[in-house]
Amino acid sequence: MPEQPKKQRSIILARNAERSVRLPIAGEPLPRMEWEEAILQKSIQLEEIDSDVYLASKDDLWKPLGARGVFGGQTICQCLHAAILTVPESHAVHSFHGYFLLAGDSERNIIFHVRRVRDGGSFATRAVDAKQRGRIIFTSMIQFHKPEPSMGLEVAIPMPKVPGPDGLKSDREYLEELARDERLSARMREFYWQSLARPSRAERRVVPPQATDDPLDTIEHVWTRVNGRLGDTTEIHLICLAYMSDFGMLQCAYKPFGGFRDQPPAMMVSLDHSMWFHSQSFRADDWLLFEIRCTKATGARILSFCKVWTQAGELVFSCAQEGLARHNETLRPLEPAAEPKM
């Protein structure tokens, strides 16, 4: 009998037509971003063009303002997406390790080549290369595990006690404040208005430091969720969490120096990114608490680790990233606060 074509799993919702975006006039209310969910879902779609070969259209690639190339989280999650499409549904992703090799060009399609390294009874391993112009821009190794009982071996770090997301300012609200700040240069205010005019894929709300926190400690807590509602397919939420895991992983290293905006690097790029999926019991469009901590910065490199909890307190995800940060001038750390006199 002739070989039957493989039935491909469809895990992405239908595309929506992209709408034009008008730059807001300074001082007017920001428009409601009703199409943001569709923009994110387009960002993670792939087209199968050959056996284990997938294409991400240049029309769906996102390059942040001022960035050297395509947003790294998009390439990360598309590699994961391509790998998921080649494994049995009985296996769930548990780890991902990748390296950024070249900046992605947002004007060219990205081709993802999947290599089936191993298919075992309990584990499946995939190698995924993202290519442009025949060169690898990102390479990754991804492993899947057929779920099995832990027989009571359950350990997890508890969620830190921080304020919930309700009532906290979003990153877009902070950007709007900066865009309206007349103390900033016209060029900087224009940059912030342009950033606001672009639909965001996710919303972030930074938890302000608490009274008992060390203001110079290299740790940040951020509530994050996808804008809009996603479908109920588990894989969509895994892919979207992978996308969001690349948000602000290196910036907490600058807290001892007054913050990232006060001491911006002349150049910053991600070097590698690793992820561990502990659970599938979450939704990426519900609030998730990200705890990001820089553990070391030296030799122009920053290493940060991140843990993610649901609002119910379940640790569902961990990741790590190392990045390159180059400065033209020597950074000067802030002075520690003086101890109160007794």
Short mmCIF file of C-alpha atoms in Angstrom, two decimals:
data_model
loop_
_atom_site.label_atom_id
_atom_site.label_comp_id
_atom_site.label_asym_id
_atom_site.label_seq_id
_atom_site.Cartn_x
_atom_site.Cartn_y
_atom_site.Cartn_z
CA MET A 1 0.00 0.00 0.00
CA PRO A 2 1.24 3.53 -0.71
CA GLU A 3 2.39 5.45 2.35
CA GLN A 4 -0.36 7.62 3.77
CA PRO A 5 0.50 11.31 4.24
CA LYS A 6 1.04 12.26 7.86
CA LYS A 7 -1.95 14.01 9.40
CA GLN A 8 -0.69 17.33 10.71
CA ARG A 9 -1.98 18.62 14.02
CA SER A 10 -3.43 22.10 13.78
CA ILE A 11 -2.76 23.94 17.03
CA ILE A 12 -3.07 27.53 15.88
CA LEU A 13 -6.33 29.41 15.40
CA ALA A 14 -7.33 30.97 12.10
CA ARG A 15 -5.53 34.07 10.91
CA ASN A 16 -7.16 37.48 11.11
CA ALA A 17 -6.41 40.24 8.67
CA GLU A 18 -3.85 42.67 10.07
CA ARG A 19 -5.20 46.16 10.57
CA SER A 20 -3.38 49.39 9.94
CA VAL A 21 -2.01 51.25 12.94
CA ARG A 22 -2.15 55.04 13.25
CA LEU A 23 0.42 56.82 15.37
CA PRO A 24 -1.44 58.54 18.24
CA ILE A 25 -1.13 62.28 18.63
CA ALA A 26 0.60 63.29 21.86
CA GLY A 27 -2.02 63.92 24.52
CA GLU A 28 -4.89 61.95 23.01
CA PRO A 29 -6.18 58.71 24.59
CA LEU A 30 -4.48 55.57 23.36
CA PRO A 31 -6.61 53.42 21.02
CA ARG A 32 -7.93 50.09 22.29
CA MET A 33 -5.82 47.24 20.86
CA GLU A 34 -8.66 44.90 19.94
CA TRP A 35 -6.62 42.87 17.44
CA GLU A 36 -3.70 42.01 19.73
CA GLU A 37 -4.68 38.38 20.24
CA ALA A 38 -4.70 37.80 16.48
CA ILE A 39 -1.27 39.44 16.16
CA LEU A 40 0.24 37.03 18.71
CA GLN A 41 -1.41 34.00 17.14
CA LYS A 42 -0.07 35.02 13.74
CA SER A 43 3.36 35.39 15.28
CA ILE A 44 3.52 31.71 16.24
CA GLN A 45 2.08 30.18 13.07
CA LEU A 46 4.13 27.98 10.79
CA GLU A 47 3.54 26.57 7.31
CA GLU A 48 4.76 23.05 6.50
CA ILE A 49 6.69 23.27 3.23
CA ASP A 50 8.38 19.85 3.27
CA SER A 51 8.77 16.86 5.55
CA ASP A 52 9.88 18.28 8.93
CA VAL A 53 10.52 21.68 7.34
CA TYR A 54 8.42 24.71 8.31
CA LEU A 55 8.22 28.35 7.28
CA ALA A 56 7.51 31.45 9.35
CA SER A 57 6.34 34.21 7.05
CA LYS A 58 8.21 37.51 7.15
CA ASP A 59 4.79 39.20 7.33
CA ASP A 60 4.36 37.77 10.85
CA LEU A 61 7.82 38.53 12.24
CA TRP A 62 8.13 41.21 14.91
CA LYS A 63 11.17 43.45 15.30
CA PRO A 64 10.98 45.68 18.40
CA LEU A 65 11.79 49.34 17.87
CA GLY A 66 15.53 49.88 18.18
CA ALA A 67 16.31 46.14 18.12
CA ARG A 68 18.97 44.54 15.92
CA GLY A 69 16.63 41.85 14.65
CA VAL A 70 13.53 39.74 15.14
CA PHE A 71 12.31 39.39 18.75
CA GLY A 72 14.14 36.40 20.17
CA GLY A 73 11.09 35.04 21.97
CA GLN A 74 9.35 34.65 18.62
CA THR A 75 12.13 32.48 17.20
CA ILE A 76 12.27 30.46 20.44
CA CYS A 77 8.56 29.68 20.42
CA GLN A 78 8.51 28.90 16.69
CA CYS A 79 11.29 26.34 17.18
CA LEU A 80 9.20 24.79 19.94
CA HIS A 81 6.13 24.87 17.69
CA ALA A 82 7.98 23.10 14.87
CA ALA A 83 9.24 20.41 17.24
CA ILE A 84 5.77 19.83 18.74
CA LEU A 85 4.38 19.16 15.26
CA THR A 86 6.73 16.17 14.85
CA VAL A 87 6.19 14.27 18.11
CA PRO A 88 3.36 11.98 19.25
CA GLU A 89 0.55 13.66 21.14
CA SER A 90 1.31 11.32 24.04
CA HIS A 91 4.56 13.21 24.74
CA ALA A 92 4.78 16.65 26.38
CA VAL A 93 7.71 19.08 26.15
CA HIS A 94 9.78 19.25 29.30
CA SER A 95 13.01 21.01 28.30
CA PHE A 96 14.43 23.32 25.63
CA HIS A 97 18.00 24.57 25.14
CA GLY A 98 18.89 27.04 22.41
CA TYR A 99 21.60 29.40 21.17
CA PHE A 100 21.21 32.70 19.33
CA LEU A 101 23.80 32.75 16.54
CA LEU A 102 22.76 35.62 14.25
CA ALA A 103 20.19 38.41 14.37
CA GLY A 104 17.00 37.48 12.55
CA ASP A 105 16.06 39.62 9.55
CA SER A 106 12.41 40.71 9.78
CA GLU A 107 12.33 41.24 6.00
CA ARG A 108 12.96 37.57 5.19
CA ASN A 109 11.10 34.35 5.94
CA ILE A 110 12.57 32.01 8.56
CA ILE A 111 12.87 28.31 7.68
CA PHE A 112 12.80 25.76 10.51
CA HIS A 113 14.47 22.38 9.94
CA VAL A 114 13.54 19.64 12.42
CA ARG A 115 15.80 16.64 12.95
CA ARG A 116 14.33 13.61 14.74
CA VAL A 117 17.22 12.78 17.03
CA ARG A 118 15.47 10.05 19.00
CA ASP A 119 12.05 8.47 19.48
CA GLY A 120 11.96 6.25 22.55
CA GLY A 121 9.19 4.78 24.62
CA SER A 122 9.45 7.51 27.27
CA PHE A 123 11.35 10.34 25.59
CA ALA A 124 11.52 11.98 22.18
CA THR A 125 14.27 14.43 21.21
CA ARG A 126 14.26 16.97 18.41
CA ALA A 127 16.93 19.33 17.06
CA VAL A 128 15.53 22.45 15.38
CA ASP A 129 17.56 24.95 13.34
CA ALA A 130 16.11 28.31 12.29
CA LYS A 131 17.67 29.49 9.03
CA GLN A 132 17.78 32.57 6.82
CA ARG A 133 19.84 32.86 3.62
CA GLY A 134 21.02 29.29 4.25
CA ARG A 135 22.65 30.25 7.57
CA ILE A 136 21.54 29.12 11.04
CA ILE A 137 20.36 32.08 13.13
CA PHE A 138 19.14 29.98 16.09
CA THR A 139 19.71 26.36 17.01
CA SER A 140 17.91 24.35 19.67
CA MET A 141 17.55 20.92 21.24
CA ILE A 142 14.11 20.06 22.62
CA GLN A 143 13.04 17.02 24.61
CA PHE A 144 9.58 15.54 25.22
CA HIS A 145 8.52 13.12 27.95
CA LYS A 146 5.60 10.73 28.09
CA PRO A 147 3.95 11.65 31.42
CA GLU A 148 4.41 9.17 34.24
CA PRO A 149 3.66 9.17 37.99
CA SER A 150 6.28 10.62 40.35
CA MET A 151 5.24 8.25 43.14
CA GLY A 152 5.22 10.98 45.75
CA LEU A 153 8.46 12.72 44.72
CA GLU A 154 7.02 16.25 44.60
CA VAL A 155 9.11 19.31 45.51
CA ALA A 156 8.51 22.94 44.54
CA ILE A 157 9.68 26.37 45.67
CA PRO A 158 6.69 28.30 47.05
CA MET A 159 5.46 31.40 45.28
CA PRO A 160 6.79 34.62 46.84
CA LYS A 161 4.33 36.80 48.72
CA VAL A 162 3.89 39.84 46.47
CA PRO A 163 0.89 42.03 45.57
CA GLY A 164 -1.40 40.64 42.88
CA PRO A 165 -1.74 42.17 39.41
CA ASP A 166 -4.93 44.13 40.09
CA GLY A 167 -4.20 47.81 40.56
CA LEU A 168 -0.60 47.64 39.32
CA LYS A 169 0.48 49.78 36.37
CA SER A 170 1.04 48.01 33.07
CA ASP A 171 4.16 48.49 31.00
CA ARG A 172 2.08 50.41 28.45
CA GLU A 173 0.93 52.83 31.16
CA TYR A 174 4.55 53.45 32.10
CA LEU A 175 5.40 54.04 28.44
CA GLU A 176 2.54 56.52 28.15
CA GLU A 177 3.85 58.44 31.16
CA LEU A 178 7.29 58.60 29.53
CA ALA A 179 5.79 59.68 26.20
CA ARG A 180 4.09 62.60 27.95
CA ASP A 181 7.10 63.56 30.11
CA GLU A 182 8.25 66.94 28.82
CA ARG A 183 11.55 66.58 30.68
CA LEU A 184 12.57 64.02 28.06
CA SER A 185 13.84 64.97 24.63
CA ALA A 186 11.38 65.20 21.76
CA ARG A 187 13.24 62.31 20.12
CA MET A 188 12.74 60.04 23.14
CA ARG A 189 9.07 61.00 23.53
CA GLU A 190 8.52 60.23 19.85
CA PHE A 191 10.18 56.82 20.35
CA TYR A 192 7.78 56.01 23.19
CA TRP A 193 4.74 57.14 21.17
CA GLN A 194 5.85 54.91 18.31
CA SER A 195 6.23 52.00 20.73
CA LEU A 196 2.71 52.59 22.05
CA ALA A 197 1.27 52.73 18.54
CA ARG A 198 2.35 49.14 17.91
CA PRO A 199 0.03 46.45 19.30
CA SER A 200 1.62 44.54 22.15
CA ARG A 201 1.46 40.75 22.26
CA ALA A 202 1.39 40.54 26.04
CA GLU A 203 0.79 42.73 29.08
CA ARG A 204 3.34 43.05 31.89
CA ARG A 205 2.80 44.61 35.32
CA VAL A 206 5.94 45.09 37.39
CA VAL A 207 5.53 44.60 41.14
CA PRO A 208 7.05 47.65 42.86
CA PRO A 209 9.67 46.98 45.56
CA GLN A 210 8.17 46.30 48.95
CA ALA A 211 9.21 48.10 52.14
CA THR A 212 11.29 45.15 53.33
CA ASP A 213 13.06 44.60 49.99
CA ASP A 214 16.64 45.57 49.28
CA PRO A 215 16.30 48.15 46.45
CA LEU A 216 19.68 47.08 45.06
CA ASP A 217 18.85 43.36 44.95
CA THR A 218 18.97 42.05 41.37
CA ILE A 219 15.46 40.57 41.39
CA GLU A 220 12.17 41.59 39.77
CA HIS A 221 8.63 40.26 40.03
CA VAL A 222 6.40 40.80 37.01
CA TRP A 223 2.82 39.67 36.38
CA THR A 224 2.50 38.74 32.71
CA ARG A 225 -0.23 37.42 30.41
CA VAL A 226 -1.07 37.25 26.72
CA ASN A 227 -3.37 40.01 25.53
CA GLY A 228 -6.80 38.69 24.52
CA ARG A 229 -8.06 35.15 24.93
CA LEU A 230 -6.40 32.09 23.48
CA GLY A 231 -7.98 28.80 22.54
CA ASP A 232 -8.10 25.79 24.84
CA THR A 233 -5.44 23.69 23.10
CA THR A 234 -2.61 23.02 25.55
CA GLU A 235 0.15 23.54 22.99
CA ILE A 236 -0.90 27.14 22.30
CA HIS A 237 -0.29 28.06 25.93
CA LEU A 238 3.07 26.28 26.06
CA ILE A 239 4.21 28.12 22.93
CA CYS A 240 2.97 31.49 24.18
CA LEU A 241 4.72 31.04 27.53
CA ALA A 242 7.94 30.29 25.64
CA TYR A 243 7.38 33.54 23.73
CA MET A 244 6.92 35.56 26.93
CA SER A 245 9.95 33.96 28.61
CA ASP A 246 12.24 36.27 26.62
CA PHE A 247 10.73 39.46 28.09
CA GLY A 248 13.20 41.51 30.18
CA MET A 249 15.40 38.63 31.28
CA LEU A 250 18.57 40.73 31.57
CA GLN A 251 17.37 44.08 32.86
CA CYS A 252 17.32 43.23 36.58
CA ALA A 253 21.15 43.24 36.48
CA TYR A 254 20.94 47.04 36.35
CA LYS A 255 19.08 47.59 39.63
CA PRO A 256 22.31 48.24 41.60
CA PHE A 257 23.15 50.95 39.05
CA GLY A 258 19.86 52.86 39.13
CA GLY A 259 17.94 50.78 36.62
CA PHE A 260 18.15 49.83 32.97
CA ARG A 261 16.86 53.19 31.67
CA ASP A 262 19.48 55.10 33.68
CA GLN A 263 22.42 52.99 32.47
CA PRO A 264 21.43 51.55 29.07
CA PRO A 265 24.06 49.44 27.31
CA ALA A 266 25.49 50.43 23.96
CA MET A 267 24.72 46.90 22.80
CA MET A 268 22.68 44.07 24.29
CA VAL A 269 21.88 40.69 22.72
CA SER A 270 20.74 37.32 24.02
CA LEU A 271 23.29 34.52 23.71
CA ASP A 272 21.43 31.42 24.89
CA HIS A 273 18.06 30.45 26.37
CA SER A 274 16.93 27.37 28.30
CA MET A 275 13.43 26.43 29.47
CA TRP A 276 11.92 23.72 31.66
CA PHE A 277 8.18 23.03 31.57
CA HIS A 278 7.04 21.59 34.91
CA SER A 279 3.29 21.51 34.25
CA GLN A 280 0.66 22.09 31.60
CA SER A 281 -1.91 23.27 34.17
CA PHE A 282 -1.86 26.93 33.22
CA ARG A 283 -3.17 29.38 30.68
CA ALA A 284 -0.85 31.92 29.08
CA ASP A 285 -3.75 34.39 28.84
CA ASP A 286 -4.23 34.33 32.64
CA TRP A 287 -1.90 36.22 34.96
CA LEU A 288 1.39 34.42 35.66
CA LEU A 289 3.99 35.64 38.15
CA PHE A 290 7.52 35.84 36.75
CA GLU A 291 10.38 36.07 39.24
CA ILE A 292 13.57 37.08 37.40
CA ARG A 293 16.91 37.18 39.19
CA CYS A 294 20.35 38.05 37.85
CA THR A 295 22.81 35.74 39.59
CA LYS A 296 25.98 36.99 37.91
CA ALA A 297 27.16 39.75 35.58
CA THR A 298 30.80 39.75 34.53
CA GLY A 299 32.95 39.80 31.40
CA ALA A 300 30.22 41.79 29.56
CA ARG A 301 27.79 38.89 30.10
CA ILE A 302 24.63 38.70 32.24
CA LEU A 303 23.16 35.46 33.57
CA SER A 304 19.56 35.45 34.83
CA PHE A 305 17.14 32.79 36.02
CA CYS A 306 13.35 32.94 36.00
CA LYS A 307 10.58 31.02 37.75
CA VAL A 308 6.89 31.26 36.84
CA TRP A 309 3.88 30.56 39.07
CA THR A 310 0.14 30.58 38.45
CA GLN A 311 -2.03 32.79 40.65
CA ALA A 312 -2.95 29.63 42.54
CA GLY A 313 0.72 29.25 43.52
CA GLU A 314 1.80 26.34 41.27
CA LEU A 315 5.34 26.53 39.90
CA VAL A 316 4.82 25.67 36.22
CA PHE A 317 7.93 26.86 34.40
CA SER A 318 11.59 27.82 34.81
CA CYS A 319 14.05 29.36 32.39
CA ALA A 320 17.56 30.77 32.19
CA GLN A 321 19.23 33.20 29.81
CA GLU A 322 22.71 34.58 29.27
CA GLY A 323 23.19 37.77 27.30
CA LEU A 324 25.89 40.12 26.12
CA ALA A 325 25.88 43.72 27.42
CA ARG A 326 28.52 46.19 26.20
CA HIS A 327 29.00 49.68 27.62
CA ASN A 328 31.03 52.62 26.40
CA GLU A 329 31.51 53.99 29.91
CA THR A 330 32.14 52.40 33.30
CA LEU A 331 28.97 51.94 35.34
CA ARG A 332 28.88 53.35 38.86
CA PRO A 333 26.78 51.47 41.40
CA LEU A 334 24.42 53.31 43.72
CA GLU A 335 25.40 53.75 47.34
CA PRO A 336 23.60 51.39 49.73
CA ALA A 337 21.01 53.08 51.91
CA ALA A 338 22.36 54.13 55.27
CA GLU A 339 21.31 52.03 58.26
CA PRO A 340 18.85 53.89 60.49
CA LYS A 341 20.39 55.12 63.73
CA MET A 342 19.05 53.63 66.91
#
